[in-house]
Coordinates of C-alpha atoms and ligand atoms in Angstrom, one line a residue:
M210 CA 106.5 98.7 127.1
T211 CA 109.0 99.4 129.8
S212 CA 109.1 102.8 131.6
R213 CA 112.8 103.0 130.9
T214 CA 114.0 106.0 128.8
C215 CA 115.6 105.3 125.5
L216 CA 117.9 106.9 122.9
S217 CA 117.9 105.5 119.4
I218 CA 121.0 105.7 117.3
I219 CA 120.7 105.2 113.6
L220 CA 123.9 104.6 111.6
A221 CA 123.7 106.1 108.2
A222 CA 127.2 107.3 107.3
G223 CA 127.9 104.7 104.6
E224 CA 128.1 105.8 101.0
G225 CA 126.3 102.8 99.7
T226 CA 128.7 102.4 96.7
R227 CA 126.8 99.4 95.3
M228 CA 123.6 101.5 94.9
K229 CA 125.5 103.3 92.1
S230 CA 123.6 106.5 93.0
A231 CA 124.2 110.2 93.5
K232 CA 121.7 109.9 96.3
P233 CA 122.8 108.7 99.7
K234 CA 121.7 105.1 100.2
V235 CA 119.4 105.7 103.2
L236 CA 117.4 108.2 101.2
H237 CA 116.3 105.6 98.7
E238 CA 112.7 104.8 99.2
I239 CA 110.5 101.9 100.2
A240 CA 106.8 102.6 99.8
C241 CA 107.5 106.2 98.9
L242 CA 109.4 106.8 102.2
P243 CA 113.2 107.0 102.7
M244 CA 114.7 103.9 104.2
V245 CA 116.0 105.8 107.2
A246 CA 112.5 107.1 107.9
H247 CA 111.2 103.5 108.1
V248 CA 113.9 102.7 110.7
A249 CA 113.0 105.8 112.7
A250 CA 109.4 104.8 112.6
A251 CA 110.2 101.3 114.0
A252 CA 112.3 102.9 116.7
K253 CA 109.4 105.2 117.6
K254 CA 107.0 102.3 117.8
A255 CA 109.4 100.6 120.2
G256 CA 109.4 103.6 122.4
G257 CA 112.9 104.6 121.1
G258 CA 112.8 108.1 122.4
D259 CA 115.1 110.7 120.9
V260 CA 116.8 109.8 117.7
A261 CA 120.5 110.4 117.0
L262 CA 121.3 110.0 113.3
V263 CA 125.0 109.4 112.4
V264 CA 125.6 110.7 108.9
G265 CA 128.7 111.0 106.7
Y266 CA 128.3 110.6 102.9
G267 CA 125.7 113.1 101.6
A268 CA 125.4 114.5 105.1
D269 CA 123.5 117.7 104.0
E270 CA 121.0 115.8 101.9
V271 CA 120.4 113.3 104.7
R272 CA 120.1 116.1 107.2
K273 CA 117.4 117.8 105.1
A274 CA 115.4 114.7 104.7
A275 CA 115.8 113.8 108.4
A276 CA 114.4 117.2 109.5
R277 CA 111.0 116.1 108.2
L278 CA 110.9 113.2 110.6
N279 CA 109.0 113.2 113.8
P280 CA 110.8 113.4 116.2
A281 CA 113.4 115.3 114.2
P282 CA 116.7 113.5 114.9
E283 CA 119.8 115.1 116.3
I284 CA 122.4 114.8 113.6
F285 CA 126.0 113.7 114.3
V286 CA 128.6 113.7 111.5
Q287 CA 131.1 110.9 111.4
E288 CA 133.9 112.5 109.5
Q289 CA 135.9 109.3 108.9
R290 CA 134.3 105.9 108.5
L291 CA 136.3 103.9 111.0
G292 CA 133.7 101.3 111.7
T293 CA 130.3 100.8 113.4
G294 CA 131.7 101.2 116.9
H295 CA 133.3 104.4 115.9
A296 CA 130.1 105.5 114.3
V297 CA 128.0 105.0 117.4
L298 CA 130.5 107.1 119.4
A299 CA 129.9 110.0 117.0
A300 CA 126.8 110.4 119.1
R301 CA 128.8 110.4 122.3
T302 CA 127.1 113.6 123.7
A303 CA 123.7 112.1 123.2
I304 CA 124.7 108.8 124.9
A305 CA 126.2 110.8 127.7
R306 CA 122.8 112.2 128.6
G307 CA 122.3 108.8 130.2
D308 CA 119.1 107.2 128.9
D309 CA 118.4 103.8 130.4
D310 CA 118.4 102.1 127.0
L311 CA 120.3 102.6 123.8
L312 CA 119.0 101.2 120.6
V313 CA 121.5 100.9 117.8
M314 CA 120.0 100.5 114.3
F315 CA 121.3 100.7 110.7
G316 CA 119.7 103.1 108.3
D317 CA 119.8 100.6 105.5
T318 CA 117.7 98.0 107.3
P319 CA 114.2 99.3 106.5
L320 CA 112.0 96.3 107.2
I321 CA 112.8 96.3 110.9
E322 CA 109.7 96.3 113.0
A323 CA 109.1 97.3 116.6
E324 CA 108.7 93.8 117.9
P325 CA 112.4 92.7 118.0
L326 CA 113.5 96.1 119.2
L327 CA 111.0 95.8 122.1
A328 CA 112.2 92.3 122.8
A329 CA 115.8 93.5 123.0
R330 CA 114.8 96.4 125.3
Q331 CA 112.9 93.9 127.5
K332 CA 116.1 91.9 127.9
L333 CA 117.8 95.1 129.2
A334 CA 114.9 95.6 131.6
E335 CA 115.6 92.1 132.9
G336 CA 119.2 92.9 133.6
A337 CA 121.1 92.3 130.3
A338 CA 123.9 94.8 129.5
V339 CA 123.6 94.0 125.7
A340 CA 120.9 92.3 123.7
V341 CA 121.7 91.6 120.1
V342 CA 119.0 90.9 117.4
G343 CA 120.1 87.8 115.6
F344 CA 118.7 85.9 112.6
R345 CA 119.3 82.8 110.6
P346 CA 119.9 83.8 107.0
A347 CA 119.6 81.3 104.2
D348 CA 123.2 82.2 103.3
P349 CA 125.2 83.5 106.3
A350 CA 127.9 84.8 103.8
G351 CA 129.3 88.1 105.1
Y352 CA 127.4 88.4 108.4
G353 CA 128.9 88.5 111.8
R354 CA 128.5 85.1 113.6
L355 CA 126.9 85.0 117.0
I356 CA 129.0 82.8 119.3
E357 CA 127.0 81.4 122.2
K358 CA 128.1 79.4 125.2
D359 CA 125.7 77.9 127.8
G360 CA 122.8 80.0 126.4
K361 CA 124.9 83.2 126.7
L362 CA 126.2 85.3 123.9
V363 CA 130.0 85.5 124.3
A364 CA 131.2 87.1 121.1
I365 CA 130.3 88.3 117.6
R366 CA 132.9 87.3 115.1
E367 CA 133.0 89.2 111.8
V368 CA 133.5 86.8 109.0
K369 CA 136.9 88.0 108.0
D370 CA 138.1 87.3 111.5
A371 CA 136.3 84.0 112.0
S372 CA 137.8 80.5 112.2
E373 CA 136.5 77.8 109.9
A374 CA 134.4 76.4 112.8
E375 CA 133.0 79.8 113.6
K376 CA 132.0 80.3 109.9
K377 CA 129.8 77.3 110.1
I378 CA 127.6 79.0 112.7
G379 CA 124.2 79.9 111.1
F380 CA 123.0 82.3 113.8
C381 CA 124.1 85.8 112.6
N382 CA 124.1 89.4 113.7
G383 CA 121.2 91.3 112.2
G384 CA 123.0 94.5 113.1
L385 CA 120.6 95.8 115.6
M386 CA 121.3 95.9 119.3
A387 CA 120.1 97.3 122.6
I388 CA 122.7 98.4 125.0
S389 CA 122.2 99.3 128.7
G390 CA 122.8 103.0 129.0
K391 CA 124.8 102.8 132.2
H392 CA 127.4 100.5 130.5
A393 CA 127.3 101.9 127.0
L394 CA 130.1 104.4 127.0
A395 CA 132.5 102.2 129.0
L396 CA 131.9 99.3 126.6
L397 CA 132.2 101.4 123.4
D398 CA 135.3 103.2 124.6
A399 CA 137.0 99.8 125.2
V400 CA 136.6 98.8 121.5
G401 CA 139.8 98.6 119.6
N402 CA 140.6 98.1 115.9
R403 CA 142.8 95.1 115.9
N404 CA 141.0 93.0 113.3
A405 CA 141.2 92.1 109.6
N406 CA 139.6 95.5 108.6
S407 CA 141.3 97.7 111.2
E408 CA 137.9 99.0 112.0
Y409 CA 136.2 99.8 115.3
Y410 CA 133.6 97.1 115.4
L411 CA 130.5 97.8 117.4
T412 CA 130.1 94.0 117.7
D413 CA 133.2 93.8 119.9
I414 CA 131.2 95.2 122.8
V415 CA 129.7 91.7 123.2
E416 CA 133.1 90.1 124.0
I417 CA 134.1 93.0 126.2
A418 CA 130.9 92.9 128.2
H419 CA 131.1 89.1 128.6
A420 CA 134.7 89.4 129.9
R421 CA 133.5 91.9 132.4
G422 CA 130.9 89.5 133.7
L423 CA 128.0 91.3 132.3
N424 CA 125.0 89.5 130.9
V425 CA 124.7 89.5 127.1
V426 CA 121.9 87.8 125.2
A427 CA 120.7 87.3 121.6
I428 CA 117.1 87.3 120.5
E429 CA 116.0 86.0 117.1
A430 CA 114.2 88.0 114.4
S431 CA 113.1 86.9 111.0
A432 CA 115.6 87.1 108.2
E433 CA 113.2 89.4 106.4
S434 CA 113.0 92.0 109.1
V435 CA 116.8 92.6 109.2
L436 CA 117.3 92.6 105.4
G437 CA 120.1 95.0 104.7
I438 CA 119.9 97.0 101.4
N439 CA 123.1 97.3 99.4
N440 CA 122.0 97.5 95.8
R441 CA 118.9 98.2 93.8
A442 CA 118.0 94.5 93.5
E443 CA 117.8 94.3 97.3
L444 CA 115.9 97.6 97.4
A445 CA 113.2 96.0 95.1
Q446 CA 113.2 92.9 97.2
A447 CA 112.6 95.0 100.3
E448 CA 109.8 96.8 98.5
A449 CA 108.2 93.5 97.6
I450 CA 108.3 92.3 101.2
W451 CA 106.9 95.6 102.5
Q452 CA 104.1 95.5 99.9
R453 CA 103.2 91.9 100.7
R454 CA 103.0 92.8 104.4
R455 CA 100.9 95.8 103.7
R456 CA 98.5 94.0 101.4
H457 CA 98.0 91.3 103.9
A458 CA 97.2 93.9 106.6
A459 CA 94.8 95.8 104.3
M460 CA 92.9 92.6 103.6
L461 CA 92.7 91.6 107.3
S462 CA 91.4 95.1 108.0
G463 CA 88.5 94.5 105.6
V464 CA 89.7 95.8 102.3
T465 CA 89.0 93.6 99.3
L466 CA 92.0 93.3 96.9
I467 CA 91.0 91.1 93.9
A468 CA 94.7 90.7 92.8
P469 CA 96.7 91.8 95.9
E470 CA 100.0 91.3 94.2
T471 CA 99.2 94.1 91.7
V472 CA 98.2 96.8 94.2
F473 CA 100.9 99.1 95.5
F474 CA 100.5 101.0 98.7
S475 CA 102.4 104.0 100.1
H476 CA 103.8 104.0 103.6
D477 CA 100.9 106.3 104.7
T478 CA 97.9 104.9 102.7
E479 CA 94.7 104.9 104.7
I480 CA 92.0 102.7 103.4
G481 CA 88.7 101.9 105.0
Q482 CA 86.7 98.7 105.5
D483 CA 84.7 97.4 102.5
T484 CA 86.6 99.4 100.0
L485 CA 87.2 97.3 96.9
V486 CA 90.5 97.7 95.0
E487 CA 90.6 96.2 91.6
P488 CA 93.8 94.9 90.0
N489 CA 96.8 97.2 89.0
V490 CA 96.3 100.2 91.2
W491 CA 99.1 102.4 92.5
F492 CA 98.8 104.5 95.6
G493 CA 101.3 107.3 96.1
P494 CA 101.8 109.3 99.3
G495 CA 99.0 111.0 101.1
V496 CA 96.0 108.9 100.1
K497 CA 93.0 108.6 102.4
I498 CA 90.1 106.4 101.4
A499 CA 87.0 106.0 103.5
S500 CA 85.0 102.8 103.8
G501 CA 83.0 101.4 100.9
A502 CA 84.7 103.1 98.0
T503 CA 85.6 101.4 94.8
I504 CA 88.9 101.8 93.1
H505 CA 88.6 100.3 89.6
A506 CA 91.6 98.8 87.8
F507 CA 94.6 100.7 86.5
S508 CA 94.1 103.8 88.6
H509 CA 97.0 106.0 89.8
I510 CA 96.3 107.9 92.9
E511 CA 98.3 110.2 95.1
G512 CA 97.6 112.9 97.6
A513 CA 93.9 112.3 97.3
T514 CA 91.0 111.9 99.7
I515 CA 88.2 109.6 98.7
A516 CA 84.9 109.4 100.6
T517 CA 82.5 106.6 101.3
G518 CA 80.9 105.2 98.2
A519 CA 83.0 107.1 95.8
Q520 CA 84.1 105.4 92.6
V521 CA 87.4 105.9 90.8
G522 CA 88.5 104.6 87.5
P523 CA 89.2 102.4 85.7
F524 CA 92.2 104.3 84.4
A525 CA 91.8 107.3 86.5
R526 CA 94.5 109.6 87.7
L527 CA 94.0 111.4 91.0
R528 CA 96.7 113.9 91.8
P529 CA 97.5 115.8 95.0
G530 CA 94.6 117.8 96.3
A531 CA 91.9 115.6 94.6
D532 CA 89.0 115.5 97.1
L533 CA 86.2 113.2 96.2
H534 CA 83.1 113.5 98.4
E535 CA 80.6 110.8 99.1
K536 CA 79.4 108.9 96.0
A537 CA 81.4 111.1 93.7
K538 CA 82.5 109.4 90.5
V539 CA 85.7 109.9 88.5
G540 CA 85.7 107.6 85.6
N541 CA 88.0 106.4 82.8
F542 CA 90.8 108.5 81.5
C543 CA 90.0 111.4 83.8
E544 CA 92.6 113.4 85.7
V545 CA 91.7 115.4 88.8
K546 CA 94.2 117.7 90.5
K547 CA 93.6 120.1 93.5
A548 CA 89.9 119.9 93.0
T549 CA 86.9 118.9 95.0
V550 CA 84.3 116.7 93.4
E551 CA 81.3 117.1 95.7
K552 CA 78.7 114.6 96.7
G553 CA 77.3 112.6 93.9
A554 CA 79.0 114.6 91.2
K555 CA 80.1 112.8 88.1
V556 CA 83.3 113.2 86.0
N557 CA 83.0 110.1 84.0
H558 CA 85.0 110.2 80.8
L559 CA 88.2 111.7 79.3
T560 CA 88.3 114.9 81.4
Y561 CA 90.7 117.1 83.2
I562 CA 89.6 118.9 86.3
G563 CA 92.3 121.0 87.9
D564 CA 92.1 123.8 90.5
A565 CA 88.4 123.5 90.6
R566 CA 85.2 122.7 92.5
V567 CA 82.6 120.5 91.0
G568 CA 79.4 121.1 93.0
A569 CA 77.2 118.3 94.4
G570 CA 75.4 116.4 91.8
A571 CA 77.0 118.2 88.8
N572 CA 77.6 116.2 85.6
I573 CA 80.7 116.9 83.7
G574 CA 80.5 115.6 80.1
A575 CA 83.1 113.6 78.3
G576 CA 86.2 115.6 77.2
T577 CA 85.6 118.6 79.4
I578 CA 88.8 120.5 80.3
T579 CA 89.3 123.1 83.0
C580 CA 91.8 125.3 81.3
N581 CA 93.5 126.3 84.6
Y582 CA 96.9 127.4 83.4
D583 CA 97.7 130.4 81.1
G584 CA 101.4 129.6 80.9
F585 CA 102.1 131.8 84.0
G586 CA 99.6 131.1 86.8
K587 CA 96.9 128.7 87.8
H588 CA 93.3 129.8 88.0
F589 CA 90.2 128.4 89.6
T590 CA 87.0 127.0 88.1
D591 CA 83.9 126.9 90.2
I592 CA 81.2 124.7 89.0
G593 CA 77.9 125.0 91.0
A594 CA 75.8 122.2 92.4
G595 CA 73.7 120.4 89.8
A596 CA 75.4 122.1 86.8
F597 CA 75.6 120.2 83.5
V598 CA 78.6 120.7 81.3
G599 CA 78.1 119.3 77.8
S600 CA 80.8 117.1 76.3
N601 CA 84.0 118.6 74.9
S602 CA 83.7 121.9 76.6
S603 CA 86.7 124.1 77.7
L604 CA 86.2 126.1 80.8
I605 CA 88.7 128.9 80.7
A606 CA 89.6 129.7 84.3
P607 CA 89.0 131.8 86.3
V608 CA 85.4 131.2 85.7
T609 CA 82.3 130.4 87.7
L610 CA 79.3 128.4 86.6
G611 CA 76.3 128.9 88.9
D612 CA 74.2 126.2 90.5
G613 CA 72.2 124.4 87.8
A614 CA 74.0 126.1 84.9
Y615 CA 73.7 124.3 81.7
I616 CA 76.6 124.4 79.2
A617 CA 76.1 123.4 75.6
S618 CA 78.4 120.7 74.2
G619 CA 81.6 122.0 72.6
S620 CA 81.5 125.3 74.4
V621 CA 84.5 127.4 75.2
I622 CA 83.4 129.2 78.3
T623 CA 85.3 132.4 79.0
D624 CA 82.7 134.3 81.1
D625 CA 80.8 133.4 84.2
V626 CA 77.5 131.7 83.8
E627 CA 74.7 132.6 86.3
A628 CA 72.7 129.9 88.1
D629 CA 70.2 128.0 85.9
A630 CA 71.3 129.8 82.7
L631 CA 72.1 128.0 79.4
A632 CA 75.3 129.0 77.8
F633 CA 76.6 128.4 74.3
G634 CA 80.2 129.1 73.8
R635 CA 80.3 128.1 70.1
T636 CA 78.7 129.2 66.9
R637 CA 75.2 127.9 66.3
Q638 CA 74.8 125.1 63.7
K639 CA 73.7 126.1 60.2
T640 CA 72.0 123.5 58.0
I641 CA 71.6 124.1 54.3
P642 CA 69.0 121.7 52.6
G643 CA 70.3 119.9 49.5
K644 CA 73.8 121.4 49.8
G645 CA 75.4 118.1 50.8
K646 CA 74.2 116.4 47.7
E647 CA 75.3 119.3 45.5
L648 CA 78.8 119.2 47.0
R649 CA 79.2 115.5 46.4
E650 CA 78.2 115.8 42.8
R651 CA 80.6 118.7 42.2
F652 CA 83.5 116.8 43.8
A653 CA 82.7 113.6 41.8
A654 CA 82.6 115.5 38.5
A655 CA 86.0 117.2 39.3
A656 CA 87.6 113.8 40.1
A657 CA 86.2 112.3 36.8
A658 CA 87.6 115.2 34.8
K659 CA 91.0 114.7 36.3
K660 CA 91.1 110.9 35.4
K661 CA 90.6 111.7 31.7
Ligands
UD1_1067 C1 127.6 94.8 110.2 C2 128.0 94.0 111.4 C3 127.8 92.5 111.2 C4 126.3 92.2 110.8 C5 125.9 93.1 109.6 C6 124.4 93.0 109.4 C7 129.8 95.2 112.5 C8 131.2 95.3 112.8 N1 129.4 94.3 111.7 O1 128.5 94.4 109.2 O2 128.1 91.8 112.4 O3 126.1 90.9 110.6 O4 126.2 94.5 109.9 O5 124.0 93.6 108.3 O6 129.0 96.0 113.1 N2 128.4 102.7 109.3 C9 128.7 103.9 109.6 N3 130.0 104.3 109.8 C10 131.0 103.4 109.8 C11 130.7 102.1 109.4 C12 129.4 101.7 109.2 O7 127.8 104.8 109.8 O8 132.1 103.8 110.0 C13 127.0 102.3 109.0 C14 126.7 101.9 107.6 O9 126.3 103.0 106.9 C15 125.6 100.9 107.7 C16 125.9 100.2 109.1 O10 126.7 101.1 109.8 O11 124.3 101.5 107.8 C17 126.6 98.9 108.9 O12 127.8 99.0 108.3 P1 128.3 97.9 107.2 O13 129.6 98.4 106.7 O14 127.2 97.6 106.3 O15 128.6 96.7 108.2 P2 128.6 95.2 107.7 O16 129.9 94.9 107.2 O17 127.4 94.8 106.9
MG1068 MG1 126.0 95.9 105.7

């Protein structure tokens, strides 16, 4: 990476009408992360420095979401949408601080990676005034065409202003460019709006720079990486591409995915070597899985930490705050929320563990429920190491079961149970010899009397 300083400008003022959404377009998510955050992340990886975010439609909402980014961007409001060139100038005061490089990106191009951004910055380091990220789309349709002469980029022609010959050019503007800081304001201020849209086109700086004898170049990126999102179908397409990339990376890093196309990662999923993920698993945000864990089929996991050798599912739901220690087991139709399942503990069937600790080696029987909510507040259940909770027990929180406590099946436990004690929270069984037979005969006689 060059030692040059950089400012990243992300344009996100568009309304995104075609999304048909109350939510600003750039806040729609790919892999559980707003599109604009993906763009900011790519800029960060490319050494993009401070971020200036140009907002318009839904400014307050975008501002709120942007505050969670690192670095938090400086927000500029473009009051009127007069074109991409006009939008960049909304960040004039940031540009005027005089960074060496300026990266201009679109907030609705979430698949961009650091590589083309770095390549464009490298061109600036080598003396170019502007470096444009181009691509060759299958259908050039509405993209700006890159017009080259003698290996130099001389203009970008928006399709509405292009001649028939220019429209035939397949090399198009991906919408990202790097501009040398020392030329940026002079070039941007020279942009006019005499074109078919009466807009200030950022792309016009190419022709202006060329006319001034400055060096302008295009680099090529994959069509995938500059995919712009305009509607929900394209959003899904971008999600699919992102997931494909992530699955591939997971497998190359030593994770086994039996049916990769059915596993969905979040932008921040961490997953260690030799972990096995069976088909149809969904990872929401905040999941950290160590090496050698097994995630069985149809599990839904978010905000959870899963240690080495732990087993989850099939059909398990881990919600935020689920913390499975080494070799813990959470089996089928179990839900765990804000609870620690310590080393080797087993929660195997049809159970809800919420706001709780399950001590090391404890065994939680089928159908056990921690009754953590009384309609007003949440309460904690503490289950000691080696405890045994018989099937179909309700543990009414707050409640503590000591180490080695033994809970009879079907108990409703309302009081603390001391270590190694046996607790029955149900009436004892009563058996009356011969009474079954007597009942049967009585019912049969009554039924026969009715038939007559
Ligand atoms: C732009 C490029 C085109 C390129 C294409 C790639 C220009 C003039 N054209 O066209 O060469 O092939 O992207 O996708 O730059 N925006 C603002 N304020 C404005 C206008 C736009 O913030 O006043 C933002 C939009 O929210 C969007 C981005 O800039 O994120 C691009 O705007 P859009 O209208 O999509 O430009 P295109 O017509 O697609
Ligand atoms: Mg566009």
